Amino acid sequence: MDRTHCNQVRAALLLTCTDSRHPAHSPALPRHFLRCAECRALRTYLLYQLLPGADIPDDSCALCESDLAAYADIALDAGARAAAAAYPHVWWHLWACPECAEVFAQTVALSVAAASGALPPLPMLRAASALPHREIGRRPRLAAEAEAEDAQDG
């Protein structure tokens, strides 16, 4: 296995044992991770260091996606270790899924940009009274209404 990639993955994994507020997940890491048994073993070892007695978490995209935003918020506010402890299934899954790691990286980038004021403000919506009005005439009769009226008349 390419030691450069192993070293990058291992450094990122070890960062999750700290209070770093700079999440290290990226889509490139899971691609290496899926091919490297040594890096996967380190992930398992670190899970047991972070959460003694924990079971291997469910590794589903749906479960990860449901808690991804909260995981990102905790990672940015309280650090990587706190996020991993609060959402171990997200931490676990991000190491194995390039797609979810990409969504996480984008979520973090957007959160950081929003917090720093780098995002432009959303355009203001026009008030409802400023929208052009069209008089709405009598609504079209439904077929059932027409039949009921015809039955009464006839």
Short mmCIF file of C-alpha atoms in Angstrom, two decimals:
data_model
loop_
_atom_site.label_atom_id
_atom_site.label_comp_id
_atom_site.label_asym_id
_atom_site.label_seq_id
_atom_site.Cartn_x
_atom_site.Cartn_y
_atom_site.Cartn_z
CA MET A 1 0.00 0.00 0.00
CA ASP A 2 1.17 3.53 -0.74
CA ARG A 3 2.74 4.81 2.50
CA THR A 4 2.04 8.45 1.61
CA HIS A 5 -1.68 7.74 1.53
CA CYS A 6 -1.46 5.59 4.66
CA ASN A 7 0.30 8.41 6.50
CA GLN A 8 -2.36 10.93 5.43
CA VAL A 9 -5.20 8.64 6.48
CA ARG A 10 -3.53 7.78 9.78
CA ALA A 11 -2.86 11.43 10.56
CA ALA A 12 -6.51 12.25 9.86
CA LEU A 13 -7.68 9.31 11.99
CA LEU A 14 -5.45 10.35 14.88
CA LEU A 15 -6.75 13.91 14.61
CA THR A 16 -10.17 12.58 15.62
CA CYS A 17 -8.71 11.71 19.03
CA THR A 18 -8.06 15.39 19.68
CA ASP A 19 -10.16 18.49 20.20
CA SER A 20 -9.20 19.79 16.75
CA ARG A 21 -11.90 21.94 15.20
CA HIS A 22 -10.55 21.35 11.70
CA PRO A 23 -12.35 18.22 10.44
CA ALA A 24 -10.00 16.11 8.35
CA HIS A 25 -12.48 14.01 6.39
CA SER A 26 -12.23 14.25 2.63
CA PRO A 27 -13.48 12.05 -0.22
CA ALA A 28 -9.92 10.93 -1.01
CA LEU A 29 -9.44 9.29 2.38
CA PRO A 30 -12.21 6.66 2.06
CA ARG A 31 -10.98 5.68 -1.40
CA HIS A 32 -7.63 4.72 0.13
CA PHE A 33 -9.28 3.36 3.23
CA LEU A 34 -11.35 0.84 1.31
CA ARG A 35 -8.15 -0.70 -0.12
CA CYS A 36 -5.99 -0.68 3.01
CA ALA A 37 -6.55 -3.27 5.74
CA GLU A 38 -4.01 -1.60 8.05
CA CYS A 39 -5.85 1.73 8.00
CA ARG A 40 -9.20 -0.01 8.54
CA ALA A 41 -7.71 -1.83 11.54
CA LEU A 42 -6.53 1.50 12.96
CA ARG A 43 -10.08 2.86 12.62
CA THR A 44 -11.43 -0.08 14.63
CA TYR A 45 -8.72 0.37 17.26
CA LEU A 46 -9.48 4.10 17.58
CA LEU A 47 -13.21 3.44 17.87
CA TYR A 48 -12.52 1.30 20.93
CA GLN A 49 -10.19 3.98 22.34
CA LEU A 50 -12.78 6.72 21.83
CA LEU A 51 -15.72 4.63 23.05
CA PRO A 52 -14.59 1.69 25.19
CA GLY A 53 -17.03 -1.20 24.93
CA ALA A 54 -18.75 0.20 21.85
CA ASP A 55 -20.06 -2.05 19.12
CA ILE A 56 -19.09 -1.54 15.49
CA PRO A 57 -21.65 1.06 14.32
CA ASP A 58 -24.16 0.53 11.55
CA ASP A 59 -22.49 1.56 8.31
CA SER A 60 -25.40 2.98 6.32
CA CYS A 61 -25.49 6.14 4.24
CA ALA A 62 -29.08 6.89 5.34
CA LEU A 63 -28.18 6.79 9.03
CA CYS A 64 -25.07 8.88 8.42
CA GLU A 65 -26.94 11.48 6.38
CA SER A 66 -29.60 11.90 9.06
CA ASP A 67 -26.99 13.05 11.62
CA LEU A 68 -24.34 14.55 9.34
CA ALA A 69 -25.23 18.21 9.95
CA ALA A 70 -25.26 17.76 13.73
CA TYR A 71 -21.94 15.89 13.54
CA ALA A 72 -20.43 18.76 11.51
CA ASP A 73 -21.71 21.36 13.99
CA ILE A 74 -20.18 19.50 16.94
CA ALA A 75 -16.90 18.93 15.07
CA LEU A 76 -16.62 22.66 14.38
CA ASP A 77 -17.81 23.82 17.83
CA ALA A 78 -16.44 21.24 20.27
CA GLY A 79 -13.88 19.32 18.23
CA ALA A 80 -13.42 16.06 16.38
CA ARG A 81 -13.35 13.85 19.45
CA ALA A 82 -16.65 15.25 20.78
CA ALA A 83 -18.29 14.74 17.38
CA ALA A 84 -17.04 11.14 17.18
CA ALA A 85 -18.29 10.44 20.70
CA ALA A 86 -21.72 11.96 20.01
CA TYR A 87 -22.20 10.35 16.59
CA PRO A 88 -19.90 7.32 16.33
CA HIS A 89 -21.88 5.90 13.40
CA VAL A 90 -21.21 9.09 11.38
CA TRP A 91 -17.52 9.08 12.32
CA TRP A 92 -17.27 5.40 11.37
CA HIS A 93 -19.11 5.78 8.07
CA LEU A 94 -17.23 8.85 6.84
CA TRP A 95 -14.02 6.81 6.68
CA ALA A 96 -15.57 4.28 4.30
CA CYS A 97 -17.90 6.28 2.05
CA PRO A 98 -16.46 8.81 -0.42
CA GLU A 99 -19.93 10.19 -1.22
CA CYS A 100 -20.84 10.93 2.41
CA ALA A 101 -17.32 12.30 3.02
CA GLU A 102 -17.88 14.70 0.10
CA VAL A 103 -21.21 15.86 1.56
CA PHE A 104 -19.51 16.32 4.94
CA ALA A 105 -16.66 18.35 3.42
CA GLN A 106 -19.17 20.58 1.61
CA THR A 107 -21.28 20.98 4.76
CA VAL A 108 -18.23 22.02 6.78
CA ALA A 109 -17.08 24.45 4.06
CA LEU A 110 -20.53 26.03 3.93
CA SER A 111 -20.73 26.31 7.74
CA VAL A 112 -17.28 27.89 7.94
CA ALA A 113 -18.12 30.34 5.15
CA ALA A 114 -21.42 31.27 6.80
CA ALA A 115 -19.76 31.80 10.19
CA SER A 116 -17.07 34.02 8.69
CA GLY A 117 -19.58 36.14 6.79
CA ALA A 118 -18.18 35.05 3.43
CA LEU A 119 -21.60 34.12 2.04
CA PRO A 120 -23.66 36.84 0.38
CA PRO A 121 -27.00 37.53 2.04
CA LEU A 122 -30.06 35.84 0.65
CA PRO A 123 -32.13 38.04 -1.64
CA MET A 124 -35.14 39.59 0.04
CA LEU A 125 -38.50 38.25 -0.98
CA ARG A 126 -41.00 40.81 -2.12
CA ALA A 127 -43.92 41.31 0.20
CA ALA A 128 -47.12 39.63 -0.91
CA SER A 129 -48.80 43.03 -1.37
CA ALA A 130 -46.11 44.01 -3.87
CA LEU A 131 -46.82 41.03 -6.08
CA PRO A 132 -49.01 41.68 -9.10
CA HIS A 133 -52.63 40.81 -8.42
CA ARG A 134 -54.91 39.15 -10.84
CA GLU A 135 -58.49 38.93 -10.00
CA ILE A 136 -59.44 35.36 -9.71
CA GLY A 137 -62.83 34.74 -11.20
CA ARG A 138 -65.18 32.00 -10.27
CA ARG A 139 -63.25 28.79 -10.01
CA PRO A 140 -64.09 26.17 -12.60
CA ARG A 141 -66.78 23.75 -11.56
CA LEU A 142 -65.69 20.24 -10.88
CA ALA A 143 -67.43 17.51 -12.84
CA ALA A 144 -69.02 16.17 -9.66
CA GLU A 145 -70.38 19.62 -8.79
CA ALA A 146 -71.81 20.04 -12.27
CA GLU A 147 -73.54 16.66 -12.10
CA ALA A 148 -74.98 17.47 -8.66
CA GLU A 149 -76.35 20.82 -9.87
CA ASP A 150 -77.80 19.21 -13.01
CA ALA A 151 -79.48 16.54 -10.89
CA GLN A 152 -81.06 19.22 -8.67
CA ASP A 153 -82.27 21.19 -11.68
CA GLY A 154 -83.53 18.35 -13.59
#
